[in-house]
Short mmCIF file of C-alpha atoms in Angstrom, two decimals:
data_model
loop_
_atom_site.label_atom_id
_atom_site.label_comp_id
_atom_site.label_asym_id
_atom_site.label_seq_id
_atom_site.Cartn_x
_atom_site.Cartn_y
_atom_site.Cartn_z
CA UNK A 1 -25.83 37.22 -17.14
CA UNK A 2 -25.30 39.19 -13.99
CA UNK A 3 -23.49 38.58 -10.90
CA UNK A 4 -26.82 38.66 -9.09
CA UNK A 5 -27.67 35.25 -10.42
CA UNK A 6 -27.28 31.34 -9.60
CA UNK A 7 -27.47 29.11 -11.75
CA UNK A 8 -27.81 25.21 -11.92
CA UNK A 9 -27.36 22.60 -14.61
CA UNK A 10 -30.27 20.16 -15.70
CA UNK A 11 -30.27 17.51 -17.01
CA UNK A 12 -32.46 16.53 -19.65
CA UNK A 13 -31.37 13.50 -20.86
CA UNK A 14 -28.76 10.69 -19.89
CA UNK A 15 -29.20 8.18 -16.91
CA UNK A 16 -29.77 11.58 -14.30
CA UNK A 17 -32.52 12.80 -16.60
CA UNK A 18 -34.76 15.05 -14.69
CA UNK A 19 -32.05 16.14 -11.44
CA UNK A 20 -30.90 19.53 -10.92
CA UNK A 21 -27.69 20.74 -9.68
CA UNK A 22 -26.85 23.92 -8.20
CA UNK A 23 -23.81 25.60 -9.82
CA UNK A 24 -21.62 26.91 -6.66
CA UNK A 25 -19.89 30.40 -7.77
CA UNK A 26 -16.35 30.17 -7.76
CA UNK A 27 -15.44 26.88 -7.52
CA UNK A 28 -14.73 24.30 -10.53
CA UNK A 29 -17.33 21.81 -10.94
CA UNK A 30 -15.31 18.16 -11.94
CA UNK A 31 -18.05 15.88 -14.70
CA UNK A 32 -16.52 12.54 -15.46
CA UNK A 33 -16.82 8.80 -14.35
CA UNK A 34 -14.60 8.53 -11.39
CA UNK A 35 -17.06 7.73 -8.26
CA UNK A 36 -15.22 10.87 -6.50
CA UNK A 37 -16.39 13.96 -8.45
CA UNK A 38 -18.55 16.41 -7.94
CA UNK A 39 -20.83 14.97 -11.00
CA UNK A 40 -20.37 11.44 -11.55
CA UNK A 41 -21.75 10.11 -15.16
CA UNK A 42 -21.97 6.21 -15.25
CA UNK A 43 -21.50 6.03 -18.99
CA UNK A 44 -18.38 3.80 -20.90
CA UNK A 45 -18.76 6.95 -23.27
CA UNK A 46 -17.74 9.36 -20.67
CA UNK A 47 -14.21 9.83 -19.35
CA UNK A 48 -13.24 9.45 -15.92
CA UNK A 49 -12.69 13.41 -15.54
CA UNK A 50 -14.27 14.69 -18.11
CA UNK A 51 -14.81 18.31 -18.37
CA UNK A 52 -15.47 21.36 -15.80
CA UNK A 53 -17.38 23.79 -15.27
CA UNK A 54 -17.32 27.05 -13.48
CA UNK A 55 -18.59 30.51 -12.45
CA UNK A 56 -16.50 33.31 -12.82
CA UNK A 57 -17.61 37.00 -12.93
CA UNK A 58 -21.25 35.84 -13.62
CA UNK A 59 -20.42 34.17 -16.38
CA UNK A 60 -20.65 30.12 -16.99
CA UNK A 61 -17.52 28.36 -18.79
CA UNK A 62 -16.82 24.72 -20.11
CA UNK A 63 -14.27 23.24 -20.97
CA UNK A 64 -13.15 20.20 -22.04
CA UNK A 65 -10.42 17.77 -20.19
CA UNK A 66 -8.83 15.90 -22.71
CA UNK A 67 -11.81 13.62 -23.02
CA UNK A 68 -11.84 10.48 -25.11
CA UNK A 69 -15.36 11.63 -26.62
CA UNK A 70 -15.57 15.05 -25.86
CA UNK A 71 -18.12 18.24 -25.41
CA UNK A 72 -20.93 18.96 -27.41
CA UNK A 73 -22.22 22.84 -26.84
CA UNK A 74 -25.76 23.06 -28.42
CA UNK A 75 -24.74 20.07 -31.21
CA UNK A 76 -21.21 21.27 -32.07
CA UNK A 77 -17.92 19.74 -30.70
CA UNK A 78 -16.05 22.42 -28.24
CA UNK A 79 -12.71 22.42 -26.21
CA UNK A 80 -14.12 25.26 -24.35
CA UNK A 81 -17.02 27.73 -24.57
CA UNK A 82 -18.89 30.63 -22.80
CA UNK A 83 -22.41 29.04 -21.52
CA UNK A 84 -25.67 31.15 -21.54
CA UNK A 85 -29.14 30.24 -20.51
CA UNK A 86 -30.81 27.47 -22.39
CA UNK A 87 -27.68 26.29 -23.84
CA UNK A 88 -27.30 22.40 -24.37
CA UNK A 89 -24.23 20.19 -23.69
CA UNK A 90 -24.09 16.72 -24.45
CA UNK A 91 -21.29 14.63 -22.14
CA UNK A 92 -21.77 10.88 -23.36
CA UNK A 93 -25.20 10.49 -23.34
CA UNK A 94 -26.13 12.85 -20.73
CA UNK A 95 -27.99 16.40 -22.17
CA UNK A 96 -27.39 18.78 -19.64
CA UNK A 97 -29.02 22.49 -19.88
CA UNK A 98 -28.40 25.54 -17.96
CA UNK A 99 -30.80 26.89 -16.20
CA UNK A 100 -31.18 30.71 -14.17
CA UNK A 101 -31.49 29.39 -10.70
CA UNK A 102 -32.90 32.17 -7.79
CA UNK A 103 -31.25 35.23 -7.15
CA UNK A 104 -28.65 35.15 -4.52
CA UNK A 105 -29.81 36.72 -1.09
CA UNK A 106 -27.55 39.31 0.43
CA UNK A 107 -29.54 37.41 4.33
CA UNK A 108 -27.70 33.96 4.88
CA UNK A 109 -29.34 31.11 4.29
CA UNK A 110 -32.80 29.72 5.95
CA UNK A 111 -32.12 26.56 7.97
CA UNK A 112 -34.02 23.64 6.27
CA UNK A 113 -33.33 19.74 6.23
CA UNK A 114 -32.10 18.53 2.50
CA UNK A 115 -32.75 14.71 1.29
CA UNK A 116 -31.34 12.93 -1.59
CA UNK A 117 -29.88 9.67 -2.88
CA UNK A 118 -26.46 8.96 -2.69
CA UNK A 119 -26.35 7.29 -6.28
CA UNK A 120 -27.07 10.78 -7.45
CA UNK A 121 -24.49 12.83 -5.44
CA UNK A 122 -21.92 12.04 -4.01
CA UNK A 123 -21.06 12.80 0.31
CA UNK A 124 -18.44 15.30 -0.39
CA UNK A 125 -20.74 16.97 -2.66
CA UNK A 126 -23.46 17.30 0.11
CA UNK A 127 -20.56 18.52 2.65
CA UNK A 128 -19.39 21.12 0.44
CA UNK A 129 -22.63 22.46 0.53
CA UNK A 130 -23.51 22.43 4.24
CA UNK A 131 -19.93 23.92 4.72
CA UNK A 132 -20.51 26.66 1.96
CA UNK A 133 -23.56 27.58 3.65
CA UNK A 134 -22.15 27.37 6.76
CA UNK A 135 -24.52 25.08 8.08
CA UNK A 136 -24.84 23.49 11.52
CA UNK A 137 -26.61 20.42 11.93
CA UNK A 138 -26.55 16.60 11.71
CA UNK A 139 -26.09 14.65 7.86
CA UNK A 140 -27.38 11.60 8.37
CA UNK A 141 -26.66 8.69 5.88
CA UNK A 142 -27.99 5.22 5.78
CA UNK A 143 -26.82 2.44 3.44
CA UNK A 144 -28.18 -1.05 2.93
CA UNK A 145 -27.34 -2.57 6.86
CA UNK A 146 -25.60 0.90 8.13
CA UNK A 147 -25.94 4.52 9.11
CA UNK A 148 -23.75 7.00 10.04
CA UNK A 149 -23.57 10.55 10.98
CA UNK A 150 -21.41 13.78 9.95
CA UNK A 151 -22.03 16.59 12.43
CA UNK A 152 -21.35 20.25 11.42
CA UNK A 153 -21.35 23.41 13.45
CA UNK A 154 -21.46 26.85 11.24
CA UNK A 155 -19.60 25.04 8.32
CA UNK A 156 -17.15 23.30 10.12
CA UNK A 157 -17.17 19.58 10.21
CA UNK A 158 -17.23 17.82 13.83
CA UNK A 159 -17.68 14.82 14.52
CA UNK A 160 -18.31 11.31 12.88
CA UNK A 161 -19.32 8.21 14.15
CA UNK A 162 -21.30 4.90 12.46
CA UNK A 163 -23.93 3.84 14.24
CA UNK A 164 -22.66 -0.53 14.05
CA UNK A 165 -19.38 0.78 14.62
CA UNK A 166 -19.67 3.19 18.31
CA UNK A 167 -15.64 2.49 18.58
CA UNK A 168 -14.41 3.66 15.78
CA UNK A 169 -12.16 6.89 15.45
CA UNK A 170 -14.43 9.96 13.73
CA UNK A 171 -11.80 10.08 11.15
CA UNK A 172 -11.78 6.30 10.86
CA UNK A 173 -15.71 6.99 10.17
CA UNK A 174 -15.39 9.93 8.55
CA UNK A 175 -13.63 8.73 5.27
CA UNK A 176 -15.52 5.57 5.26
CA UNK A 177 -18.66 7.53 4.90
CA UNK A 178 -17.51 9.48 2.22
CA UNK A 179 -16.89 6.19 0.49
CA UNK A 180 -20.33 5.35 0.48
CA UNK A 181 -21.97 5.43 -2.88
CA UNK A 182 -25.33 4.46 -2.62
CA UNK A 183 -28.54 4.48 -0.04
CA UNK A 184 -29.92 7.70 1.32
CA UNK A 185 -28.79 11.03 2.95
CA UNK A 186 -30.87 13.66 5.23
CA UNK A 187 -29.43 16.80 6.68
CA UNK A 188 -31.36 17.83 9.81
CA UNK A 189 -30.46 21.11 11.20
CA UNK A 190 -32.08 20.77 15.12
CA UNK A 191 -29.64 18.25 15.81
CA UNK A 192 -25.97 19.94 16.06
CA UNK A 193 -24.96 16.95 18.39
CA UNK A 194 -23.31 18.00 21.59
CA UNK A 195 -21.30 21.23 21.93
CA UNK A 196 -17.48 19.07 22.67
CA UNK A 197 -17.24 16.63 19.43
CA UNK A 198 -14.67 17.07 17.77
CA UNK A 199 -12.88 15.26 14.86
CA UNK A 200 -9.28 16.71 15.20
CA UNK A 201 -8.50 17.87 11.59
CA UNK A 202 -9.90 21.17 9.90
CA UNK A 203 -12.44 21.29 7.55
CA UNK A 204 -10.94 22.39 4.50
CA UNK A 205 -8.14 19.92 5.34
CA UNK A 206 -10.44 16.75 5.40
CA UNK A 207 -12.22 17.99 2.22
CA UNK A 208 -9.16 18.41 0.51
CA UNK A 209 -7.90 14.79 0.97
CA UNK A 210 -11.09 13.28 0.43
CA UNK A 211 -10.44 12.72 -3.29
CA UNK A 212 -6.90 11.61 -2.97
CA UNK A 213 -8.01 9.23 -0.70
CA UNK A 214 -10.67 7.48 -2.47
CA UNK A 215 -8.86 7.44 -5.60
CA UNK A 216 -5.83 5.48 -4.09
CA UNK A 217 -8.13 3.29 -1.97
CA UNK A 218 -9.60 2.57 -5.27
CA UNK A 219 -6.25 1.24 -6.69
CA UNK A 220 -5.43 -0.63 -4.29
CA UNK A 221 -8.26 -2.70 -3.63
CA UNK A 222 -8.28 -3.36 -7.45
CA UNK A 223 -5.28 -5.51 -6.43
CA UNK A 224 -6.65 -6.99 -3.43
CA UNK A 225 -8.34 -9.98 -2.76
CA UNK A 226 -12.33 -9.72 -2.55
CA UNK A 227 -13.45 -8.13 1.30
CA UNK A 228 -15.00 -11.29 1.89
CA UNK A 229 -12.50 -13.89 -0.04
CA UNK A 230 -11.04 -16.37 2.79
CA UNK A 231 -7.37 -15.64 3.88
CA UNK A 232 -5.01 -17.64 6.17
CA UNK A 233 -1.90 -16.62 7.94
CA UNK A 234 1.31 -19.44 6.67
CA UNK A 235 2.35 -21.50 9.20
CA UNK A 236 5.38 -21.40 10.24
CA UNK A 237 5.23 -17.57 8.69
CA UNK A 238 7.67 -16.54 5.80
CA UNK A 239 9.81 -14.32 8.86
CA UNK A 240 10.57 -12.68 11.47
CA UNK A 241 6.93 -11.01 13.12
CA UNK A 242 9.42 -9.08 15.46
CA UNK A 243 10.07 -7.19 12.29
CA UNK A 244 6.93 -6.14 11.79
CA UNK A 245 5.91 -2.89 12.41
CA UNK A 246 2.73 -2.65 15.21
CA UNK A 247 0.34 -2.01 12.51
CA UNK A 248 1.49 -4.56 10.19
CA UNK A 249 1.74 -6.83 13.70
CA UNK A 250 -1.81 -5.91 14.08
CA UNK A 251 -3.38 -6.72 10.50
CA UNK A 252 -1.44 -9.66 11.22
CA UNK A 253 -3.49 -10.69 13.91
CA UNK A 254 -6.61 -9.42 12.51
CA UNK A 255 -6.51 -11.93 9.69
CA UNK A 256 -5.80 -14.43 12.13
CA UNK A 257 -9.13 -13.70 14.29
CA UNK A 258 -11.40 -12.84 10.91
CA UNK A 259 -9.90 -14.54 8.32
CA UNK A 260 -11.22 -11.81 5.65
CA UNK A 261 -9.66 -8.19 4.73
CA UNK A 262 -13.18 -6.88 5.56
CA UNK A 263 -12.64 -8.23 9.09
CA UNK A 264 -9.42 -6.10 8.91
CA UNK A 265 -10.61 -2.77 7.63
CA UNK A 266 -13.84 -3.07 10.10
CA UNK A 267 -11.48 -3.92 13.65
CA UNK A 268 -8.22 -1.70 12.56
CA UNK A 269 -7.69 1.13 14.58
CA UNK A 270 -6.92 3.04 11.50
CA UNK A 271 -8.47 4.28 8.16
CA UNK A 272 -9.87 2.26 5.73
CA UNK A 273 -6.33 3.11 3.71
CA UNK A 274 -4.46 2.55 6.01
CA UNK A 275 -5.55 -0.82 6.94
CA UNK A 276 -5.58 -1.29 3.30
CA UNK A 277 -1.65 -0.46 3.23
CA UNK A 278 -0.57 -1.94 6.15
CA UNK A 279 -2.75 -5.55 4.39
CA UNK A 280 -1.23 -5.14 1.56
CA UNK A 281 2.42 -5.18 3.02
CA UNK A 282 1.93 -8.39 4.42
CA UNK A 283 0.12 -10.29 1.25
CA UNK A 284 2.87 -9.06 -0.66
CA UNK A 285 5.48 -10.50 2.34
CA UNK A 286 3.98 -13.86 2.23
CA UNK A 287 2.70 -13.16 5.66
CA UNK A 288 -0.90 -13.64 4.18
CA UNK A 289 -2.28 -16.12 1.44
CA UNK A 290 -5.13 -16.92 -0.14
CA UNK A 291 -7.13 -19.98 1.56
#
């Protein structure tokens, strides 16, 4: 295999039967079942990070991450192995073949507008893409009764905003669109947005916390009350709300005007997280309760 070549992964069989996914040089690919990877496997048989993948030197290597089920590398169990052409690798029930992509132009890429489901990929996939390319243009992404954007100028992310939502922070929008796992996403690149947004945090910064975050907003709301369960604020409260702090103060008062933690992580100021933190401080306080 030379260095002259891409290469993608296809998958053959398994729930994603018939997608193809380009195999960035360079950078580890994650597999596994956690929502937050760069290939995410809905299968029970499938760990949550399963195995990775990577380029290096124009060659294509696997190996396994101390998976419950393991690799299979053209029907025989592997920890790790060299990948060629036409090789098969069963993860769970997912058959996934590599493929010779195109040959890697020296000219950077054409502008073009990309579509695709968000069940299939996930956000920060698409963004790592648009910033590898160094792309500038508008990702647009539209869920069941939302849709946001994610501006980029030559790889850089910009600005963020959701289109219910005009008053939210662009890093308050930012990370709850890269939450989102299902509806649709287009990338058009005639619409840059206008030439001052700005979303206050570098690029490689945001991308880098992205997973962190979702996996510990992920823990957290496991121990949360449903978005949309009915809360109440004790009366008289369990202390003091001089010693709360003024984002506790204001989840506080949140639940008192929505009554529901979704009515506290829409209308915080904050992050999704944050609000989520700041909630959880106060159920555990007494300051909140179940109605």
């Amino acid at each position: 295999m030379g260095r002259d070549e891409e290469f993608a992964l296809r998958f053959e069989a398994g729930a994603r039967a018939g997608e193809v996914f380009p195999l960035p040089a360079g950078r580890e690919i994650i597999v596994g079942r956690a929502p937050d990877l760069d290939i995410t496997l809905d299968d029970s048989r499938v760990s949550r990070r399963h195995a990775a993948i990577v380029i290096d030197g124009g060659q294509v290597a696997i190996r396994d991450l101390d998976s419950r089920n393991g690799i299979f590398v053209n029907g025989q169990r592997s920890e790790k192995a060299r990948l060629k052409p036409g090789d098969r690798v069963r993860i769970g029930a997912s058959v996934i073949v590599l493929e010779v992509a195109v040959p890697v132009e020296p000219a950077r890429p054409v502008a073009r507008a990309i579509a695709g489901r968000l069940d299939q990929i996930t956000v920060v996939a698409v963004l790592e893409q648009l910033v590898a390319e160094e792309r500038t243009g508008r990702l647009t992404l539209r869920g069941a009764h939302d849709h946001g954007s994610i501006y980029l100028r030559h790889g850089h992310i910009s600005f963020a905003s959701i289109e219910t939502q005009p008053e939210y922070k662009p890093r308050k929008a930012f990370f709850r669109l890269v939450a989102w796992r299902s509806g649709a996403y287009e990338f058009d690149p005639s619409d840059p947005g206008p030439v001052d947004l700005h979303l206050g945090e570098s690029t490689r910064d945001l991308l880098h916390e992205v997973p962190q975050y979702l996996e510990t907003l992920a823990e957290m709301r496991d121990k949360l009350p449903l978005p949309d369960a009915s809360l109440l604020v004790p009366s008289p409260p369990p202390g003091d709300l001089k010693q709360l702090t003024a984002d506790e103060f204001t989840a506080d008062q949140l639940v008192r005007k929505h009554g529901t933690l979704q009515g506290v992580l829409d209308h915080s100021p904050g992050t999704d997280l944050e609000a989520t933190w700041h909630f959880s401080t106060l159920l555990e306080r007494g300051f909140i309760e179940l109605r």
